[in-house]
Amino acid sequence: MRFRKLVLVALKSIARNKMRSLLTMLGIIIGVGSVITMVALGEGSQKDIEDNVASLGTNLLMVRPGSINSGGVRGGAGTRPSLSMNDVNRLEKNATLLHWVSAEIRANSQVIAGNNNWNTTVTGVAPEYLAIRNYQIASGSFFTDRECKTRAKVAILGKTVADELFPDQDPIGARLRIRNVPFKIIGVLAEKGQSSMGNDQDDIILAPDTTVLFRLSDGKFVNDISASAVSAEQMDAAKAELTALLRSEHHLAADVENDFLVRDQTEIIEIATSVTGTLTMLLSSVAGVSLLVGGIGIMNIMLVSVTERTREIGIRLAIGARPSDILAQFLIEAAILSLIGGLIGILSGLSAAWGIGLLLGVSAVINPTVVSITVLFTGAVGVFFGFYPARKAANLNPIDALRYE
Amino acid sequence: MSTAQISLSRIRKVFSMGDVQVEALGGISLTICSGEFVAIMGSSGSGKSTLMNILGCLDTPTSGSYHFEGVQVEDLNRKQLADLRNTKIGFVFQGFNLLPRTTALENVELPLLYDRHRKNSDPRKSSIAALERVGLGNRLNHEPSQLSGGQQQRVAIARALVTQPSLIFADEPTGNLDSHTTLEVLDLFQKLNRAGLTLIMVTHEPEVAQYASRLVQLRDGQLLKDEAVCTPRDAATDLAENYCRGAA
Ligand SMILES: Nc1ncnc2c1ncn2[C@@H]1O[C@H](COP(=O)(O)OP(=O)(O)O)[C@@H](O)[C@H]1O
Ligand SMILES: [Mg+2]
């Protein structure tokens, strides 16, 4: 009852000076608005990246060859051809924590179909690749182990390749020539879109691993090995097992470092999100500074208000308001001022995040925890910066306050 | 009737303005009993308001001691003083001191907002009753700027009454009023006094002081005279007479 009355008194005095109250809140509105916008967009793009990386595959482990190390001069990752089909076979045979294993043998080539031609990467893979990388077949069918054993000249087209080579024709059953080797098209992949790194995941042709290895490549080395761990919890164990198996296959002595690299999704996510994380931090600190400035604005206007209303304070004290009542009145007023600013800030921040997200094609995620923390925080800002003026009001001597002109 | 409600002993109040010292009260000793109607008189600057502010626990004396209903006022802290002002004392100020842009009803309700003892269960109802008692039952939602001086003064009296205090201080309550309104306010005071309320009223007009039962005179911060009024005038009779004369 008393608290409700105090809130009403505060709302009345805020409403009495609408323009001034709004200007006072502006700092808080901008501060909260930018915090909310930043967090919503930051979390949204984080989520986008995670979704994207998840679309790379299920519990994915990627093995790449290590770097060349000749006389101390090291090449980049993948410069030393160190992976072979033997590694793939070894993993398939001995790994207990890997669900699926597939080689990736890539051959960049000009592909010709009828009058159309297109430059793309032909990747030789095992049938398991589909599951490892979360690809779906849109039409036709994928090849099986039998086609892999027989080095069959069959190909699966990504959406982009299918559109480029067969703009107005069903590619299933059609033929195309890759480096003068004729292939029969038996399937088309469902569209997957861009990866988080920005490359088109539909601009591919898949063919049996042995076919690409022996007909389009040198017959010895594979570019990458993709594997799928049995579960998300076993990722680390699977990674360790895979590393141990490959080291033994490569006959590496204990003191020799790996001649290959193993990456998992979390690392990929970390790399991709570290940039947005830094950006969010930076902008959040800017927002924090503007909240501080907003708080000082509230303190300033509350000091003005206390001076203006000295007589009112005197009257209240004279008729029996305790100093703590006056303190509460001005604290509540400051907190409400700040909270209203915070709520306006949240609303404008969310709409800004939504608008910018729409513009840039990023999702905006509304995090209820962040919103409620922001509400609590703005209330606290009001109380903190309102305290000094409120105490000044509460400490007034009734007769001096009454006599104030 | 004869218990000492207020007792002042050698109250001094000195205002320092830079290196100039003004002695507003120079050692006042005074006892006021429950149920009295006291008029404090004196010329302008004689220390009447200063005395009233000390009596109303709004200001503290430089020296001397003040007992209010047996309580040593100097020993109270700010919080206890606030509660004393809220529950025991009603104060009618020289300049009304109503909250601007606030209705009469809300102004009267204000002291009840700070009443922690909840002796008043329905603030709105008792505020309306207090306003009806001063004859403003039809002006509940008027703001001070929409009321005449006499009406504002009566709102201030209603505000002093609403907490059912044992004592009311009124500083020049008729200072800004015409003679008819003055009589109305005095009539109200006499009725309240007869109902048992102690009334202490400051005035500089001898005619107004005639309605009190005791007259205290100040000059330059000193007690000049303290005497009973033999036959106080009755405001109700004078009002009726005025009315007849107006009608004739
Ligand atoms: N706050 C103050 N500061 C300085 N002098 C004051 C103050 N209040 C009153 N005085 C002085 O004290 C004396 C008594 O004032 P006051 O009690 O207001 O007189 P009255 O109400 O009888 O006209 C006056 O001389 C006045 O100037
Ligand atoms: Mg005076």
XYZ file of C-alpha atoms and ligand atoms in Angstrom:
681
model
C 0.000 0.000 0.000
C 2.643 2.508 1.048
C 4.957 1.304 -1.668
C 2.188 1.561 -4.247
C 1.544 5.144 -3.118
C 5.228 5.999 -3.435
C 5.313 4.530 -6.934
C 2.248 6.571 -7.866
C 3.835 9.755 -6.504
C 6.990 9.014 -8.494
C 5.052 8.320 -11.700
C 3.117 11.546 -11.254
C 6.232 13.616 -10.873
C 7.821 11.913 -13.893
C 4.695 12.545 -15.942
C 4.652 16.191 -14.873
C 7.943 16.806 -16.690
C 7.523 14.507 -19.686
C 10.078 16.106 -21.983
C 12.685 16.404 -19.276
C 12.094 12.830 -18.128
C 12.502 11.562 -21.680
C 15.750 13.487 -22.170
C 16.981 12.148 -18.834
C 16.207 8.611 -19.902
C 17.928 9.023 -23.256
C 21.317 7.895 -21.988
C 19.796 4.790 -20.462
C 17.702 4.149 -23.573
C 20.753 4.318 -25.828
C 22.870 2.245 -23.457
C 20.321 -0.497 -22.930
C 19.247 -0.383 -26.571
C 22.777 -0.985 -27.802
C 23.426 -3.745 -25.230
C 20.257 -5.540 -26.294
C 20.952 -5.062 -30.004
C 24.515 -6.284 -29.656
C 23.655 -9.310 -27.582
C 20.717 -10.283 -29.785
C 22.764 -10.017 -32.967
C 25.869 -11.537 -31.372
C 23.982 -14.549 -30.109
C 22.069 -14.764 -33.364
C 25.184 -14.905 -35.509
C 26.782 -17.302 -33.033
C 23.771 -19.551 -33.426
C 23.942 -19.194 -37.211
C 27.584 -20.259 -37.169
C 26.877 -23.209 -34.914
C 23.993 -24.335 -37.096
C 26.236 -23.961 -40.090
C 29.070 -25.916 -38.590
C 26.647 -28.578 -37.433
C 25.521 -28.829 -41.030
C 29.096 -29.769 -41.924
C 28.439 -33.148 -40.406
C 27.566 -35.170 -37.362
C 30.309 -35.441 -34.711
C 32.716 -34.695 -37.478
C 36.469 -35.333 -37.211
C 38.558 -34.108 -40.101
C 42.063 -35.360 -40.796
C 44.361 -33.350 -43.021
C 47.935 -34.065 -44.012
C 50.613 -32.261 -41.991
C 53.014 -29.656 -43.296
C 56.225 -30.215 -45.167
C 59.254 -29.717 -42.960
C 62.369 -29.519 -45.092
C 65.484 -28.302 -43.311
C 63.483 -26.326 -40.825
C 61.382 -24.528 -43.437
C 57.790 -25.540 -42.849
C 55.089 -25.429 -45.461
C 51.441 -24.833 -44.676
C 48.984 -27.442 -43.502
C 48.243 -30.068 -46.133
C 51.459 -29.493 -48.085
C 52.835 -32.913 -47.248
C 50.915 -35.709 -48.864
C 50.851 -38.138 -45.975
C 47.400 -39.689 -46.036
C 46.545 -42.719 -48.130
C 43.798 -45.302 -48.580
C 45.777 -47.511 -46.186
C 44.987 -45.030 -43.418
C 41.326 -45.122 -44.314
C 41.279 -48.916 -44.334
C 43.156 -49.055 -41.037
C 40.627 -46.751 -39.395
C 37.705 -48.692 -40.822
C 39.158 -51.951 -39.564
C 40.474 -50.992 -36.112
C 38.679 -47.894 -34.863
C 36.030 -48.672 -32.241
C 34.870 -45.127 -31.582
C 34.358 -44.114 -35.202
C 30.998 -44.695 -36.766
C 31.847 -43.884 -40.325
C 35.085 -43.167 -42.159
C 35.517 -41.790 -45.630
C 38.449 -40.648 -47.692
C 38.233 -37.438 -49.677
C 40.209 -37.390 -52.878
C 39.730 -34.107 -54.694
C 40.348 -33.476 -58.339
C 39.713 -30.042 -59.715
C 38.548 -30.352 -63.274
C 36.628 -28.921 -66.166
C 33.441 -30.890 -66.523
C 31.599 -31.126 -69.834
C 28.020 -32.172 -70.419
C 26.638 -31.675 -73.902
C 27.173 -28.002 -74.787
C 27.733 -26.889 -71.211
C 30.905 -26.971 -69.181
C 31.775 -26.001 -65.626
C 34.855 -25.968 -63.465
C 34.384 -27.705 -60.166
C 35.911 -30.121 -57.713
C 35.244 -33.806 -58.077
C 35.562 -35.517 -54.719
C 36.054 -39.218 -54.336
C 34.363 -40.507 -51.216
C 32.959 -43.625 -49.593
C 29.160 -44.174 -49.399
C 29.379 -43.226 -45.699
C 30.348 -39.686 -46.680
C 26.684 -38.846 -47.139
C 25.990 -39.551 -43.473
C 29.219 -37.992 -42.179
C 28.595 -34.684 -43.909
C 24.805 -34.565 -43.549
C 24.141 -34.554 -47.272
C 20.756 -35.693 -48.555
C 19.943 -37.194 -51.898
C 17.349 -35.092 -53.701
C 16.796 -37.455 -56.616
C 18.328 -40.645 -57.932
C 20.476 -42.675 -55.588
C 23.925 -42.685 -54.042
C 26.602 -45.224 -55.012
C 27.389 -48.210 -52.803
C 30.449 -50.182 -51.763
C 30.152 -52.246 -54.947
C 30.657 -49.177 -57.158
C 33.630 -48.256 -54.991
C 35.224 -51.678 -55.408
C 34.716 -51.680 -59.164
C 35.864 -48.085 -59.662
C 32.546 -47.457 -61.365
C 32.271 -44.277 -63.418
C 29.212 -42.885 -61.686
C 28.754 -39.383 -60.313
C 26.494 -37.515 -57.920
C 25.980 -33.804 -58.642
C 25.606 -30.962 -56.161
C 22.696 -28.600 -56.775
C 24.866 -25.853 -58.224
C 26.628 -28.175 -60.669
C 23.334 -29.748 -61.708
C 21.855 -26.300 -62.393
C 24.900 -25.164 -64.378
C 25.279 -28.242 -66.552
C 21.639 -29.218 -66.950
C 19.685 -25.977 -66.771
C 16.492 -27.459 -68.184
C 16.873 -31.179 -68.048
C 16.786 -33.922 -65.420
C 20.443 -34.921 -65.019
C 19.701 -38.429 -63.718
C 20.901 -40.959 -66.272
C 22.687 -38.308 -68.320
C 26.380 -38.464 -69.010
C 29.210 -36.064 -68.456
C 32.922 -36.064 -69.101
C 35.456 -35.360 -66.409
C 38.944 -35.034 -67.800
C 37.747 -37.012 -70.793
C 36.517 -39.851 -68.625
C 32.801 -40.414 -69.194
C 30.642 -40.668 -66.073
C 27.013 -41.582 -65.667
C 24.980 -39.379 -63.340
C 23.030 -41.447 -60.853
C 21.957 -38.859 -58.267
C 21.598 -35.202 -57.317
C 22.219 -33.875 -53.787
C 19.740 -31.768 -51.893
C 20.721 -28.112 -51.507
C 22.901 -27.325 -48.460
C 23.801 -23.675 -48.943
C 26.910 -21.766 -47.994
C 29.253 -22.949 -45.292
C 30.239 -20.621 -42.470
C 33.469 -19.951 -44.334
C 31.394 -18.699 -47.237
C 31.995 -21.431 -49.802
C 29.211 -23.042 -51.777
C 28.669 -26.530 -50.422
C 26.542 -27.393 -53.454
C 29.278 -26.763 -55.998
C 30.569 -30.362 -55.892
C 30.548 -33.639 -57.704
C 30.863 -36.815 -55.661
C 32.186 -40.057 -57.131
C 33.422 -43.344 -55.635
C 36.739 -42.890 -53.831
C 38.665 -45.477 -55.875
C 37.294 -44.092 -59.132
C 38.666 -40.636 -58.411
C 41.890 -41.983 -56.878
C 42.828 -44.158 -59.809
C 41.120 -42.506 -62.773
C 41.437 -38.791 -61.935
C 44.264 -38.640 -59.401
C 47.706 -40.099 -58.813
C 46.408 -43.335 -57.293
C 48.340 -42.854 -54.062
C 47.387 -40.001 -51.762
C 44.077 -38.856 -50.400
C 43.468 -35.188 -49.531
C 41.482 -35.611 -46.337
C 39.832 -38.216 -44.214
C 36.409 -37.441 -42.735
C 35.149 -39.525 -39.872
C 32.185 -39.493 -37.588
C 32.603 -40.278 -33.891
C 30.024 -42.605 -32.336
C 28.671 -39.850 -30.077
C 29.236 -36.247 -29.123
C 30.498 -37.318 -25.668
C 33.092 -39.626 -27.229
C 34.546 -36.938 -29.493
C 37.757 -36.547 -27.510
C 38.272 -40.276 -27.053
C 37.561 -40.886 -30.739
C 40.048 -38.198 -31.651
C 42.710 -39.813 -29.458
C 42.033 -43.251 -30.890
C 42.167 -41.952 -34.453
C 45.437 -40.155 -33.737
C 46.976 -43.270 -32.195
C 45.901 -45.480 -35.099
C 47.259 -43.086 -37.717
C 50.564 -42.699 -35.823
C 50.958 -46.452 -35.747
C 50.007 -46.744 -39.422
C 52.594 -44.068 -40.226
C 55.196 -45.801 -37.990
C 55.921 -42.615 -36.099
C 58.345 -42.910 -33.197
C 57.124 -41.568 -29.858
C 59.189 -38.374 -30.094
C 58.117 -37.505 -33.618
C 55.256 -35.126 -34.018
C 52.131 -35.977 -35.992
C 52.420 -35.745 -39.762
C 48.704 -35.012 -39.954
C 46.181 -32.679 -38.317
C 42.910 -33.640 -36.673
C 40.172 -31.043 -36.290
C 36.787 -31.362 -34.708
C 33.692 -29.131 -34.862
C 34.210 -27.343 -31.584
C 37.540 -26.051 -32.846
C 35.930 -24.965 -36.062
C 33.175 -23.195 -34.112
C 35.744 -21.523 -31.869
C 37.689 -20.163 -34.788
C 34.543 -18.904 -36.470
C 33.046 -17.278 -33.370
C 36.127 -15.706 -31.842
C 35.703 -12.744 -34.172
C 32.057 -12.082 -33.313
C 32.894 -12.600 -29.625
C 35.520 -9.852 -29.692
C 33.156 -7.549 -31.528
C 30.357 -8.169 -29.017
C 32.744 -7.481 -26.123
C 33.874 -4.220 -27.673
C 30.374 -2.964 -28.389
C 29.119 -4.089 -25.004
C 31.772 -2.024 -23.268
C 30.715 0.975 -25.344
C 27.151 0.265 -24.205
C 28.365 0.011 -20.607
C 29.951 3.440 -20.860
C 26.740 4.928 -22.204
C 24.805 3.316 -19.329
C 27.227 5.026 -16.958
C 26.662 8.344 -18.712
C 22.913 7.698 -18.554
C 23.176 7.077 -14.825
C 25.025 10.343 -14.320
C 22.281 12.054 -16.327
C 19.730 10.656 -13.901
C 21.773 11.822 -10.936
C 21.996 15.288 -12.437
C 18.282 15.621 -13.058
C 17.438 14.191 -9.638
C 19.655 16.838 -8.027
C 17.784 19.515 -9.963
C 14.509 17.937 -8.940
C 15.461 17.872 -5.255
C 16.362 21.564 -5.385
C 13.163 22.453 -7.215
C 11.045 20.516 -4.794
C 12.736 21.641 -1.591
C 9.486 23.200 -0.343
C 7.562 20.022 -1.114
C 10.152 18.045 0.840
C 9.806 20.534 3.677
C 6.024 20.098 3.735
C 6.325 16.314 3.731
C 8.885 16.382 6.545
C 6.766 18.842 8.537
C 3.676 16.656 8.435
C 5.613 13.629 9.619
C 7.524 12.006 6.763
C 10.601 10.263 8.122
C 13.896 10.985 6.378
C 13.751 7.379 5.151
C 10.369 8.102 3.498
C 11.886 10.982 1.559
C 14.884 8.816 0.675
C 12.564 6.066 -0.575
C 10.486 8.524 -2.578
C 13.440 9.886 -4.521
C 15.142 6.505 -4.886
C 11.952 5.022 -6.300
C 11.600 7.966 -8.633
C 15.172 7.521 -9.890
C 14.722 3.768 -10.237
C 11.450 4.155 -12.138
C 12.983 6.788 -14.400
C 15.819 4.400 -15.114
C 13.554 1.375 -15.484
C 11.244 3.098 -17.949
C 14.351 4.113 -19.879
C 15.519 0.512 -19.691
C 12.216 -0.848 -20.977
C 12.140 1.620 -23.862
C 15.773 0.665 -24.510
C 14.936 -3.042 -24.551
C 12.052 -2.531 -26.958
C 14.051 -0.318 -29.300
C 17.065 -2.619 -29.007
C 15.006 -5.647 -29.951
C 13.417 -3.887 -32.902
C 16.815 -2.593 -33.995
C 18.287 -6.104 -33.734
C 15.376 -7.498 -35.687
C 15.718 -4.817 -38.381
C 19.491 -5.090 -38.703
C 19.239 -8.890 -38.655
C 16.754 -8.734 -41.514
C 19.038 -6.370 -43.387
C 22.220 -8.407 -42.929
C 20.605 -11.836 -42.995
C 21.619 -12.625 -39.426
C 19.242 -14.137 -36.876
C 18.388 -12.053 -33.799
C 18.084 -14.166 -30.676
C 16.029 -12.810 -27.748
C 17.666 -14.073 -24.596
C 15.236 -13.739 -21.636
C 18.134 -13.964 -19.167
C 19.891 -11.022 -20.775
C 16.646 -9.036 -20.891
C 15.884 -9.632 -17.216
C 19.477 -8.933 -16.169
C 19.273 -5.679 -18.126
C 16.041 -4.734 -16.346
C 17.597 -5.451 -12.949
C 20.736 -3.602 -13.942
C 18.943 -0.433 -15.043
C 16.957 -0.476 -11.816
C 20.238 -0.733 -9.955
C 21.715 2.122 -12.001
C 18.762 4.291 -10.991
C 19.090 3.395 -7.324
C 22.866 3.864 -7.393
C 22.851 7.245 -9.097
C 19.664 8.324 -7.363
C 21.102 7.676 -3.928
C 23.150 10.839 -3.575
C 20.317 13.242 -4.538
C 17.812 11.243 -2.470
C 20.031 11.376 0.590
C 20.484 15.077 0.057
C 16.697 15.458 0.099
C 16.254 13.221 3.152
C 18.849 15.132 5.145
C 17.124 18.476 4.680
C 16.086 20.267 7.832
C 12.263 20.677 7.707
C 12.231 24.356 8.607
C 15.046 25.256 6.204
C 13.294 23.338 3.446
C 9.992 25.100 4.169
C 11.642 28.493 4.074
C 13.473 27.726 0.810
C 12.528 30.168 -1.945
C -7.678 19.891 31.726
C -4.873 20.909 33.998
C -2.124 18.420 33.002
C 0.865 20.154 31.441
C 0.970 19.089 27.812
C 3.767 21.411 26.847
C 6.417 22.837 29.045
C 9.230 25.118 27.891
C 12.063 26.115 30.123
C 14.463 28.975 29.236
C 14.239 28.391 25.486
C 16.754 30.459 23.513
C 17.118 30.598 19.781
C 19.993 32.433 18.152
C 20.365 32.752 14.408
C 23.883 33.354 13.156
C 24.175 35.143 9.857
C 27.836 35.407 9.160
C 29.249 37.321 12.115
C 25.881 38.856 13.041
C 23.979 37.014 15.757
C 20.212 37.493 15.992
C 18.588 36.382 19.211
C 15.038 35.510 18.110
C 14.074 34.019 21.477
C 15.758 35.108 24.686
C 14.883 32.476 27.274
C 11.162 31.670 27.143
C 9.553 29.561 29.885
C 5.975 28.558 29.309
C 3.554 25.793 30.296
C 0.465 24.953 28.290
C -2.145 22.489 29.496
C -4.235 20.070 27.573
C -7.447 21.654 26.239
C -6.272 25.266 26.275
C -6.809 27.725 23.417
C -3.743 29.985 23.486
C -3.182 33.041 21.340
C 0.432 34.145 20.936
C 0.646 37.827 20.076
C 3.383 40.230 19.301
C 4.554 42.605 16.635
C 6.272 41.437 13.488
C 9.748 40.086 14.233
C 9.033 39.467 17.903
C 9.806 35.732 17.541
C 6.304 34.236 17.247
C 7.059 32.012 14.261
C 10.381 30.958 15.735
C 8.600 29.887 18.913
C 5.907 28.032 16.972
C 8.480 26.147 14.884
C 10.229 24.996 18.036
C 6.897 24.031 19.636
C 5.940 22.133 16.457
C 9.230 20.190 16.579
C 10.231 21.636 13.212
C 13.212 23.500 14.601
C 15.529 22.969 17.548
C 16.300 25.600 20.178
C 19.832 26.828 20.758
C 19.433 26.069 24.464
C 16.733 25.292 27.002
C 14.538 22.258 27.361
C 11.211 21.288 25.853
C 8.853 18.611 27.237
C 6.018 17.434 25.040
C 3.548 15.156 26.870
C 6.343 14.129 29.212
C 8.858 13.424 26.440
C 12.143 15.303 26.387
C 12.112 16.560 22.770
C 15.885 17.259 22.656
C 16.525 13.545 23.112
C 14.532 12.478 20.060
C 16.255 11.634 16.777
C 15.029 12.749 13.362
C 12.906 9.657 12.921
C 11.223 9.969 16.319
C 10.603 13.669 15.723
C 8.943 12.819 12.400
C 6.666 10.289 14.111
C 5.809 12.833 16.826
C 4.896 15.446 14.203
C 2.896 12.866 12.308
C 0.816 11.449 15.144
C 0.566 14.075 17.911
C 0.867 17.454 16.223
C -1.147 19.254 13.595
C 0.509 22.285 12.038
C -1.217 25.053 10.101
C 1.421 27.197 8.417
C 1.480 30.906 7.867
C 1.526 30.444 4.088
C -0.767 27.367 3.905
C 2.053 25.201 2.505
C -0.133 22.950 0.402
C 1.416 20.829 -2.345
C 0.804 22.605 -5.651
C -0.928 20.746 -8.510
C -2.286 18.284 -5.985
C -5.973 18.029 -5.143
C -7.379 19.061 -1.768
C -8.155 15.434 -0.997
C -4.625 14.270 -1.803
C -3.161 17.110 0.228
C -5.222 16.094 3.236
C -4.368 12.424 2.735
C -0.645 13.161 2.756
C 0.034 12.815 6.530
C -1.774 9.474 6.569
C 0.648 8.210 3.920
C 3.360 8.506 6.545
C 1.287 7.043 9.380
C 3.014 3.782 10.196
C 0.824 2.868 13.108
C -2.162 2.203 10.899
C -4.544 3.652 13.426
C -6.225 5.003 10.330
C -7.617 2.113 8.359
C -9.220 4.067 5.524
C -7.171 7.173 4.625
C -9.531 8.261 1.878
C -12.604 8.106 4.046
C -11.070 10.001 6.958
C -9.647 12.625 4.580
C -13.085 13.234 3.095
C -14.494 13.454 6.625
C -11.838 16.017 7.613
C -12.601 18.125 4.538
C -16.340 17.957 5.270
C -15.622 19.087 8.805
C -14.015 22.289 7.498
C -16.880 22.756 5.050
C -15.066 21.707 1.882
C -16.915 18.480 1.138
C -17.718 19.859 -2.309
C -14.149 20.854 -3.198
C -12.383 17.492 -2.874
C -10.778 17.482 -6.298
C -9.846 21.127 -6.530
C -6.169 21.992 -6.653
C -4.834 24.847 -4.463
C -4.692 27.194 -7.471
C -8.440 26.654 -7.951
C -9.283 27.563 -4.326
C -9.612 30.899 -2.569
C -7.259 31.843 0.288
C -9.849 30.939 2.929
C -10.515 27.594 1.263
C -6.788 26.845 1.032
C -6.452 27.663 4.714
C -9.286 25.283 5.510
C -7.623 22.526 3.442
C -4.504 23.135 5.542
C -6.605 22.846 8.723
C -8.191 19.636 7.451
C -4.709 18.270 6.794
C -3.736 19.126 10.378
C -6.884 17.466 11.710
C -6.850 14.270 9.699
C -4.352 12.425 11.900
C -6.489 13.208 14.980
C -3.666 15.005 16.806
C -3.883 16.054 20.443
C -2.693 19.559 19.623
C -2.786 21.995 16.728
C -0.369 24.848 16.063
C -1.591 27.577 13.754
C 0.807 30.307 12.620
C -1.164 33.402 11.575
C -4.073 31.262 10.330
C -6.155 34.346 9.566
C -3.355 36.543 8.279
C -4.456 36.383 4.652
C -8.212 36.178 5.208
C -11.051 38.724 5.141
C -13.014 39.330 8.321
C -15.850 36.970 7.461
C -13.552 34.047 6.607
C -11.508 34.874 9.688
C -14.621 34.401 11.805
C -15.375 31.094 10.079
C -11.876 29.775 10.834
C -12.109 30.980 14.447
C -15.507 29.331 14.779
C -13.995 26.076 13.567
C -11.128 26.436 16.039
C -13.456 27.061 18.943
C -15.528 24.027 18.045
C -12.399 21.859 17.840
C -11.176 23.270 21.146
C -14.484 22.521 22.840
C -14.162 18.980 21.518
C -10.951 18.681 23.558
C -8.185 19.716 21.169
C -5.387 21.967 22.440
C -4.990 24.974 20.148
C -2.035 27.334 19.930
C -2.501 30.177 17.489
C -0.166 32.973 16.505
C -1.674 36.296 15.499
C -0.705 39.922 15.412
C -4.334 41.112 15.439
C -5.763 41.825 18.921
C -9.339 41.219 17.646
C -8.456 37.702 16.642
C -6.758 36.991 19.961
C -10.023 37.762 21.799
C -11.441 34.403 20.743
C -8.762 32.490 22.639
C -8.929 31.637 26.332
C -5.361 32.658 27.091
C -3.153 35.352 25.709
C 0.651 35.220 25.561
C 2.463 38.353 24.433
C 5.992 38.426 23.029
C 8.292 41.365 22.485
C 11.790 41.030 21.064
C 11.975 37.370 21.966
C 10.903 37.887 25.564
C 7.652 36.933 27.300
C 5.888 40.260 27.932
C 2.511 39.184 29.191
C 0.756 35.862 29.927
C -2.865 36.167 31.073
C -6.242 34.481 30.814
C -8.906 36.098 28.651
C -11.782 36.770 31.050
C -14.601 36.441 28.563
C -13.525 35.063 25.203
C -15.737 36.065 22.321
C -17.822 33.412 20.663
C -17.203 33.220 16.912
C -20.523 31.493 16.202
C -22.515 34.364 17.739
C -20.469 36.953 15.875
C -20.973 35.078 12.645
C -24.758 35.031 13.174
C -24.726 38.749 13.985
C -22.700 39.492 10.864
C -25.173 37.487 8.858
C -28.154 39.441 10.287
C -26.431 42.749 9.608
C -25.703 41.627 6.023
C -29.347 40.654 5.545
C -30.745 43.881 6.993
N 16.224 31.635 9.580
C 16.496 32.816 10.147
N 17.736 33.328 10.002
C 18.040 34.501 10.566
N 17.203 35.238 11.282
C 15.937 34.780 11.463
C 15.533 33.538 10.893
N 14.232 33.330 11.247
C 13.862 34.392 11.991
N 14.885 35.225 12.118
C 14.856 36.480 12.886
O 14.336 36.188 14.152
C 13.438 37.194 14.537
C 12.072 36.616 14.817
O 11.478 36.167 13.605
P 10.038 35.498 13.520
O 9.951 34.460 14.586
O 9.790 35.079 12.157
O 9.089 36.716 13.865
P 7.498 36.837 13.778
O 6.961 35.533 13.317
O 7.086 37.173 15.172
O 7.232 37.934 12.843
C 13.415 38.212 13.420
O 14.277 39.279 13.780
C 13.956 37.500 12.244
O 14.655 38.365 11.412
Mg 5.771 34.961 11.561
